[in-house]
Amino acid sequence: MRAKLRYLRISARKSRLVVDLIRGKSVDEAINILTFTKRAASEPVRKLIESAMSNAEEQEANVDRLFVSEIYVDEGPTLRRFRPRAMGRATRINKRTSHITCVLAERQ
């Protein structure tokens, strides 16, 4: 059971810190960890896992035995913005995005 979150406006580096906390954990434990993690990416990742759980229910999987078998973060496209600087110059500001993929499986 797979779910993808694309174009999340948080950099991949910051998202990976949250994703590494829950890799290999059961779904209930992962949601519990994400609920009490004070990071910007924790809420979107929690919603992604709940979406993957819903996809698993549609395929008639046993929700109590699900765990996070794979979860990874890839870089998305970067939004480039410009900020004025001294002496008429401009500096580029990169607003990075990320794509998160979550795969749930049943424990045997």
Short mmCIF file of N, CA, C and O in Angstrom, two decimals:
data_model
loop_
_atom_site.label_atom_id
_atom_site.label_comp_id
_atom_site.label_asym_id
_atom_site.label_seq_id
_atom_site.Cartn_x
_atom_site.Cartn_y
_atom_site.Cartn_z
N MET A 1 0.83 -1.15 0.00
CA MET A 1 0.00 0.00 0.00
C MET A 1 0.90 1.24 0.00
O MET A 1 1.71 1.41 0.89
N ARG A 2 0.73 2.04 -1.00
CA ARG A 2 1.65 3.14 -1.25
C ARG A 2 0.90 4.46 -1.26
O ARG A 2 -0.26 4.51 -1.67
N ALA A 3 1.57 5.50 -0.81
CA ALA A 3 1.03 6.85 -0.90
C ALA A 3 2.19 7.81 -1.17
O ALA A 3 3.30 7.59 -0.69
N LYS A 4 1.92 8.84 -1.95
CA LYS A 4 2.96 9.82 -2.28
C LYS A 4 2.48 11.21 -1.92
O LYS A 4 1.31 11.54 -2.08
N LEU A 5 3.42 11.99 -1.42
CA LEU A 5 3.18 13.41 -1.15
C LEU A 5 4.17 14.18 -2.00
O LEU A 5 5.38 14.04 -1.81
N ARG A 6 3.66 14.98 -2.93
CA ARG A 6 4.56 15.66 -3.86
C ARG A 6 4.48 17.17 -3.65
O ARG A 6 3.47 17.70 -3.22
N TYR A 7 5.58 17.82 -3.95
CA TYR A 7 5.70 19.29 -3.89
C TYR A 7 5.47 19.85 -2.49
O TYR A 7 4.85 20.90 -2.34
N LEU A 8 5.94 19.14 -1.47
CA LEU A 8 5.85 19.65 -0.10
C LEU A 8 6.84 20.79 0.04
O LEU A 8 8.01 20.64 -0.30
N ARG A 9 6.39 21.95 0.54
CA ARG A 9 7.25 23.13 0.61
C ARG A 9 8.16 23.12 1.82
O ARG A 9 8.24 24.10 2.56
N ILE A 10 8.82 22.00 2.05
CA ILE A 10 9.83 21.86 3.08
C ILE A 10 11.01 21.18 2.40
O ILE A 10 10.80 20.27 1.60
N SER A 11 12.21 21.60 2.72
CA SER A 11 13.37 21.03 2.04
C SER A 11 13.51 19.55 2.37
O SER A 11 13.09 19.08 3.43
N ALA A 12 14.11 18.81 1.47
CA ALA A 12 14.26 17.36 1.62
C ALA A 12 15.11 17.03 2.84
O ALA A 12 14.86 16.05 3.54
N ARG A 13 16.10 17.85 3.11
CA ARG A 13 16.99 17.61 4.25
C ARG A 13 16.22 17.66 5.57
O ARG A 13 16.42 16.82 6.46
N LYS A 14 15.31 18.62 5.71
CA LYS A 14 14.52 18.74 6.94
C LYS A 14 13.47 17.64 7.02
O LYS A 14 13.17 17.15 8.11
N SER A 15 12.92 17.25 5.88
CA SER A 15 11.92 16.18 5.87
C SER A 15 12.54 14.83 6.23
O SER A 15 11.90 14.01 6.90
N ARG A 16 13.78 14.61 5.82
CA ARG A 16 14.44 13.33 6.11
C ARG A 16 14.64 13.12 7.61
O ARG A 16 14.61 11.99 8.09
N LEU A 17 14.84 14.21 8.35
CA LEU A 17 15.00 14.09 9.80
C LEU A 17 13.75 13.48 10.44
O LEU A 17 13.83 12.70 11.39
N VAL A 18 12.59 13.85 9.94
CA VAL A 18 11.32 13.34 10.47
C VAL A 18 11.08 11.91 10.00
O VAL A 18 10.68 11.04 10.77
N VAL A 19 11.33 11.67 8.72
CA VAL A 19 11.07 10.36 8.13
C VAL A 19 11.94 9.27 8.76
O VAL A 19 11.48 8.14 8.96
N ASP A 20 13.17 9.62 9.13
CA ASP A 20 14.07 8.64 9.73
C ASP A 20 13.59 8.15 11.09
O ASP A 20 13.97 7.08 11.54
N LEU A 21 12.75 8.95 11.76
CA LEU A 21 12.24 8.56 13.08
C LEU A 21 11.28 7.38 13.00
O LEU A 21 11.15 6.63 13.97
N ILE A 22 10.57 7.23 11.89
CA ILE A 22 9.47 6.27 11.84
C ILE A 22 9.71 5.08 10.92
O ILE A 22 8.88 4.19 10.84
N ARG A 23 10.82 5.04 10.23
CA ARG A 23 11.08 3.94 9.30
C ARG A 23 11.14 2.61 10.06
O ARG A 23 11.86 2.48 11.04
N GLY A 24 10.34 1.63 9.62
CA GLY A 24 10.33 0.31 10.24
C GLY A 24 9.38 0.16 11.42
O GLY A 24 9.19 -0.93 11.94
N LYS A 25 8.75 1.24 11.86
CA LYS A 25 7.86 1.19 13.02
C LYS A 25 6.46 0.75 12.58
O LYS A 25 6.10 0.87 11.42
N SER A 26 5.66 0.28 13.55
CA SER A 26 4.27 -0.02 13.25
C SER A 26 3.53 1.30 12.99
O SER A 26 3.98 2.36 13.41
N VAL A 27 2.40 1.20 12.32
CA VAL A 27 1.67 2.40 11.91
C VAL A 27 1.18 3.19 13.13
O VAL A 27 1.30 4.41 13.17
N ASP A 28 0.67 2.49 14.15
CA ASP A 28 0.19 3.19 15.34
C ASP A 28 1.33 3.91 16.06
O ASP A 28 1.18 5.05 16.49
N GLU A 29 2.47 3.25 16.15
CA GLU A 29 3.63 3.85 16.81
C GLU A 29 4.15 5.05 16.01
O GLU A 29 4.52 6.08 16.58
N ALA A 30 4.15 4.91 14.68
CA ALA A 30 4.63 6.00 13.82
C ALA A 30 3.74 7.23 13.96
O ALA A 30 4.24 8.36 14.09
N ILE A 31 2.43 7.04 13.97
CA ILE A 31 1.51 8.18 14.11
C ILE A 31 1.67 8.82 15.48
O ILE A 31 1.65 10.05 15.62
N ASN A 32 1.89 8.01 16.50
CA ASN A 32 2.11 8.53 17.85
C ASN A 32 3.38 9.36 17.92
O ASN A 32 3.41 10.44 18.52
N ILE A 33 4.46 8.88 17.32
CA ILE A 33 5.73 9.62 17.30
C ILE A 33 5.55 10.95 16.58
O ILE A 33 6.00 12.00 17.04
N LEU A 34 4.89 10.92 15.42
CA LEU A 34 4.73 12.13 14.61
C LEU A 34 3.82 13.16 15.28
O LEU A 34 4.00 14.36 15.09
N THR A 35 2.86 12.69 16.06
CA THR A 35 1.95 13.62 16.74
C THR A 35 2.71 14.49 17.73
O THR A 35 2.40 15.67 17.90
N PHE A 36 3.74 13.93 18.37
CA PHE A 36 4.46 14.67 19.40
C PHE A 36 5.83 15.16 18.96
O PHE A 36 6.63 15.59 19.78
N THR A 37 6.11 15.13 17.67
CA THR A 37 7.37 15.65 17.14
C THR A 37 7.17 17.10 16.74
O THR A 37 6.26 17.43 16.00
N LYS A 38 8.04 17.99 17.26
CA LYS A 38 7.91 19.42 16.97
C LYS A 38 8.75 19.78 15.75
O LYS A 38 9.79 20.43 15.87
N ARG A 39 8.33 19.35 14.60
CA ARG A 39 8.98 19.71 13.34
C ARG A 39 7.90 20.02 12.33
O ARG A 39 6.81 19.47 12.38
N ALA A 40 8.21 20.90 11.40
CA ALA A 40 7.20 21.32 10.42
C ALA A 40 6.75 20.16 9.54
O ALA A 40 5.59 20.10 9.14
N ALA A 41 7.65 19.22 9.25
CA ALA A 41 7.31 18.13 8.33
C ALA A 41 6.52 17.02 9.01
O ALA A 41 6.00 16.14 8.32
N SER A 42 6.39 17.04 10.33
CA SER A 42 5.76 15.91 11.01
C SER A 42 4.27 15.79 10.70
O SER A 42 3.75 14.69 10.54
N GLU A 43 3.57 16.91 10.57
CA GLU A 43 2.13 16.84 10.28
C GLU A 43 1.85 16.33 8.86
O GLU A 43 1.02 15.44 8.69
N PRO A 44 2.54 16.85 7.82
CA PRO A 44 2.30 16.29 6.48
C PRO A 44 2.67 14.81 6.37
O PRO A 44 1.97 14.05 5.69
N VAL A 45 3.73 14.38 7.06
CA VAL A 45 4.13 12.97 7.02
C VAL A 45 3.08 12.11 7.73
O VAL A 45 2.74 11.01 7.27
N ARG A 46 2.53 12.63 8.84
CA ARG A 46 1.47 11.89 9.54
C ARG A 46 0.25 11.71 8.65
O ARG A 46 -0.33 10.63 8.55
N LYS A 47 -0.13 12.77 7.94
CA LYS A 47 -1.26 12.69 7.03
C LYS A 47 -0.98 11.71 5.88
O LYS A 47 -1.88 11.01 5.41
N LEU A 48 0.28 11.66 5.43
CA LEU A 48 0.66 10.74 4.37
C LEU A 48 0.50 9.29 4.83
O LEU A 48 -0.02 8.45 4.08
N ILE A 49 0.91 8.99 6.06
CA ILE A 49 0.78 7.63 6.58
C ILE A 49 -0.70 7.27 6.75
O ILE A 49 -1.11 6.14 6.45
N GLU A 50 -1.51 8.23 7.20
CA GLU A 50 -2.94 7.95 7.33
C GLU A 50 -3.57 7.71 5.96
O GLU A 50 -4.46 6.87 5.82
N SER A 51 -3.09 8.40 4.93
CA SER A 51 -3.57 8.17 3.58
C SER A 51 -3.18 6.78 3.09
O SER A 51 -3.99 6.08 2.47
N ALA A 52 -1.95 6.37 3.39
CA ALA A 52 -1.50 5.02 3.00
C ALA A 52 -2.31 3.96 3.74
O ALA A 52 -2.62 2.90 3.18
N MET A 53 -2.67 4.23 5.02
CA MET A 53 -3.52 3.30 5.77
C MET A 53 -4.89 3.17 5.12
O MET A 53 -5.45 2.07 5.02
N SER A 54 -5.43 4.29 4.67
CA SER A 54 -6.73 4.29 4.00
C SER A 54 -6.66 3.49 2.70
O SER A 54 -7.58 2.74 2.37
N ASN A 55 -5.54 3.63 1.98
CA ASN A 55 -5.35 2.85 0.75
C ASN A 55 -5.28 1.36 1.08
O ASN A 55 -5.77 0.53 0.32
N ALA A 56 -4.68 1.03 2.21
CA ALA A 56 -4.58 -0.38 2.62
C ALA A 56 -5.96 -0.93 2.97
O ALA A 56 -6.27 -2.09 2.65
N GLU A 57 -6.79 -0.12 3.61
CA GLU A 57 -8.15 -0.57 3.93
C GLU A 57 -8.95 -0.83 2.67
O GLU A 57 -9.75 -1.77 2.62
N GLU A 58 -8.74 -0.02 1.65
CA GLU A 58 -9.43 -0.23 0.38
C GLU A 58 -9.04 -1.55 -0.26
O GLU A 58 -9.83 -2.19 -0.93
N GLN A 59 -7.79 -1.97 -0.04
CA GLN A 59 -7.31 -3.25 -0.59
C GLN A 59 -7.52 -4.40 0.39
O GLN A 59 -6.97 -5.48 0.21
N GLU A 60 -8.31 -4.14 1.45
CA GLU A 60 -8.72 -5.13 2.44
C GLU A 60 -7.53 -5.78 3.15
O GLU A 60 -7.47 -6.99 3.33
N ALA A 61 -6.57 -4.96 3.56
CA ALA A 61 -5.44 -5.43 4.35
C ALA A 61 -5.79 -5.32 5.83
O ALA A 61 -6.66 -4.55 6.22
N ASN A 62 -5.11 -6.09 6.66
CA ASN A 62 -5.32 -6.03 8.11
C ASN A 62 -4.57 -4.81 8.65
O ASN A 62 -3.35 -4.79 8.71
N VAL A 63 -5.32 -3.79 9.06
CA VAL A 63 -4.72 -2.50 9.46
C VAL A 63 -3.90 -2.64 10.73
O VAL A 63 -2.93 -1.92 10.93
N ASP A 64 -4.26 -3.58 11.61
CA ASP A 64 -3.54 -3.74 12.88
C ASP A 64 -2.13 -4.28 12.68
O ASP A 64 -1.28 -4.11 13.55
N ARG A 65 -1.88 -4.94 11.55
CA ARG A 65 -0.56 -5.54 11.33
C ARG A 65 0.31 -4.75 10.37
O ARG A 65 1.38 -5.21 9.96
N LEU A 66 -0.11 -3.53 10.01
CA LEU A 66 0.67 -2.72 9.07
C LEU A 66 1.87 -2.07 9.74
O LEU A 66 1.82 -1.71 10.91
N PHE A 67 2.95 -1.93 8.99
CA PHE A 67 4.13 -1.19 9.45
C PHE A 67 4.72 -0.43 8.27
O PHE A 67 4.41 -0.71 7.11
N VAL A 68 5.57 0.54 8.58
CA VAL A 68 6.19 1.38 7.55
C VAL A 68 7.40 0.63 7.00
O VAL A 68 8.48 0.64 7.59
N SER A 69 7.21 -0.05 5.87
CA SER A 69 8.31 -0.85 5.32
C SER A 69 9.30 0.02 4.56
O SER A 69 10.50 -0.22 4.61
N GLU A 70 8.80 1.02 3.84
CA GLU A 70 9.67 1.93 3.10
C GLU A 70 9.12 3.34 3.24
O GLU A 70 7.92 3.54 3.14
N ILE A 71 10.00 4.27 3.47
CA ILE A 71 9.61 5.68 3.40
C ILE A 71 10.87 6.47 3.06
O ILE A 71 11.91 6.27 3.66
N TYR A 72 10.77 7.28 2.02
CA TYR A 72 11.94 8.03 1.60
C TYR A 72 11.54 9.39 1.05
O TYR A 72 10.39 9.59 0.66
N VAL A 73 12.52 10.29 1.03
CA VAL A 73 12.28 11.68 0.60
C VAL A 73 13.20 11.98 -0.58
O VAL A 73 14.40 11.75 -0.51
N ASP A 74 12.62 12.47 -1.65
CA ASP A 74 13.38 12.92 -2.81
C ASP A 74 13.22 14.43 -2.94
O ASP A 74 12.25 14.99 -2.47
N GLU A 75 14.18 15.05 -3.61
CA GLU A 75 14.08 16.49 -3.83
C GLU A 75 13.09 16.78 -4.94
O GLU A 75 13.05 16.08 -5.95
N GLY A 76 12.29 17.81 -4.73
CA GLY A 76 11.38 18.28 -5.77
C GLY A 76 12.00 19.47 -6.47
O GLY A 76 13.17 19.82 -6.24
N PRO A 77 11.24 20.15 -7.32
CA PRO A 77 11.78 21.33 -7.99
C PRO A 77 11.99 22.48 -7.01
O PRO A 77 11.30 22.57 -6.00
N THR A 78 12.95 23.32 -7.31
CA THR A 78 13.28 24.45 -6.45
C THR A 78 12.67 25.72 -7.02
O THR A 78 12.84 26.02 -8.20
N LEU A 79 11.93 26.44 -6.17
CA LEU A 79 11.42 27.75 -6.58
C LEU A 79 12.53 28.76 -6.36
O LEU A 79 13.11 28.82 -5.28
N ARG A 80 12.81 29.56 -7.37
CA ARG A 80 13.89 30.53 -7.25
C ARG A 80 13.31 31.93 -7.13
O ARG A 80 12.54 32.38 -7.98
N ARG A 81 13.69 32.61 -6.05
CA ARG A 81 13.23 33.96 -5.81
C ARG A 81 14.46 34.86 -5.67
O ARG A 81 15.55 34.38 -5.35
N PHE A 82 14.28 36.16 -5.84
CA PHE A 82 15.41 37.08 -5.76
C PHE A 82 15.16 38.13 -4.70
O PHE A 82 14.04 38.60 -4.53
N ARG A 83 16.22 38.48 -3.98
CA ARG A 83 16.16 39.48 -2.92
C ARG A 83 17.15 40.59 -3.25
O ARG A 83 18.30 40.31 -3.59
N PRO A 84 16.72 41.83 -3.16
CA PRO A 84 17.64 42.93 -3.43
C PRO A 84 18.75 43.02 -2.38
O PRO A 84 18.50 42.77 -1.20
N ARG A 85 19.95 43.34 -2.83
CA ARG A 85 21.09 43.48 -1.93
C ARG A 85 21.76 44.82 -2.16
O ARG A 85 21.28 45.64 -2.94
N ALA A 86 22.87 45.02 -1.52
CA ALA A 86 23.56 46.31 -1.57
C ALA A 86 24.09 46.61 -2.97
O ALA A 86 24.40 45.70 -3.74
N MET A 87 24.19 47.89 -3.29
CA MET A 87 24.78 48.39 -4.53
C MET A 87 24.08 47.87 -5.78
O MET A 87 24.70 47.55 -6.78
N GLY A 88 22.75 47.73 -5.70
CA GLY A 88 21.97 47.36 -6.87
C GLY A 88 22.04 45.90 -7.28
O GLY A 88 21.57 45.54 -8.36
N ARG A 89 22.64 45.08 -6.46
CA ARG A 89 22.74 43.65 -6.80
C ARG A 89 21.52 42.89 -6.30
O ARG A 89 20.71 43.41 -5.56
N ALA A 90 21.43 41.64 -6.72
CA ALA A 90 20.36 40.76 -6.25
C ALA A 90 20.96 39.40 -5.92
O ALA A 90 21.92 38.98 -6.55
N THR A 91 20.38 38.74 -4.93
CA THR A 91 20.83 37.41 -4.53
C THR A 91 19.67 36.44 -4.70
O THR A 91 18.52 36.78 -4.41
N ARG A 92 20.00 35.25 -5.16
CA ARG A 92 18.95 34.25 -5.36
C ARG A 92 18.64 33.54 -4.05
O ARG A 92 19.53 33.20 -3.28
N ILE A 93 17.35 33.34 -3.79
CA ILE A 93 16.90 32.56 -2.64
C ILE A 93 16.24 31.31 -3.19
O ILE A 93 15.33 31.39 -4.02
N ASN A 94 16.70 30.15 -2.75
CA ASN A 94 16.14 28.88 -3.19
C ASN A 94 15.08 28.42 -2.20
O ASN A 94 15.36 28.25 -1.02
N LYS A 95 13.86 28.25 -2.69
CA LYS A 95 12.79 27.70 -1.85
C LYS A 95 12.59 26.27 -2.31
O LYS A 95 11.98 25.99 -3.34
N ARG A 96 13.11 25.35 -1.51
CA ARG A 96 13.18 23.96 -1.93
C ARG A 96 11.90 23.20 -1.60
O ARG A 96 11.20 23.52 -0.65
N THR A 97 11.61 22.20 -2.43
CA THR A 97 10.45 21.34 -2.20
C THR A 97 10.92 19.89 -2.12
O THR A 97 12.06 19.58 -2.46
N SER A 98 10.02 19.01 -1.68
CA SER A 98 10.38 17.61 -1.58
C SER A 98 9.20 16.72 -1.94
O SER A 98 8.04 17.14 -1.85
N HIS A 99 9.51 15.51 -2.38
CA HIS A 99 8.53 14.47 -2.66
C HIS A 99 8.76 13.36 -1.64
O HIS A 99 9.88 12.86 -1.51
N ILE A 100 7.70 12.94 -0.94
CA ILE A 100 7.82 11.86 0.05
C ILE A 100 6.99 10.67 -0.42
O ILE A 100 5.84 10.83 -0.81
N THR A 101 7.59 9.49 -0.38
CA THR A 101 6.92 8.25 -0.76
C THR A 101 6.89 7.33 0.45
O THR A 101 7.91 7.11 1.09
N CYS A 102 5.71 6.78 0.74
CA CYS A 102 5.53 5.89 1.88
C CYS A 102 4.94 4.56 1.40
O CYS A 102 3.97 4.56 0.65
N VAL A 103 5.54 3.45 1.83
CA VAL A 103 5.04 2.12 1.49
C VAL A 103 4.78 1.37 2.79
O VAL A 103 5.67 1.26 3.65
N LEU A 104 3.55 0.89 2.96
CA LEU A 104 3.18 0.09 4.13
C LEU A 104 3.07 -1.37 3.74
O LEU A 104 2.67 -1.68 2.62
N ALA A 105 3.41 -2.26 4.67
CA ALA A 105 3.29 -3.70 4.43
C ALA A 105 2.75 -4.36 5.68
O ALA A 105 2.76 -3.76 6.76
N GLU A 106 2.27 -5.58 5.54
CA GLU A 106 1.75 -6.33 6.69
C GLU A 106 2.84 -7.19 7.29
O GLU A 106 3.60 -7.83 6.56
N ARG A 107 2.89 -7.23 8.61
CA ARG A 107 3.83 -8.13 9.29
C ARG A 107 3.29 -9.54 9.22
O ARG A 107 2.10 -9.77 9.37
N GLN A 108 4.18 -10.49 9.04
CA GLN A 108 3.75 -11.90 8.96
C GLN A 108 3.76 -12.57 10.31
O GLN A 108 4.45 -12.22 11.19
#
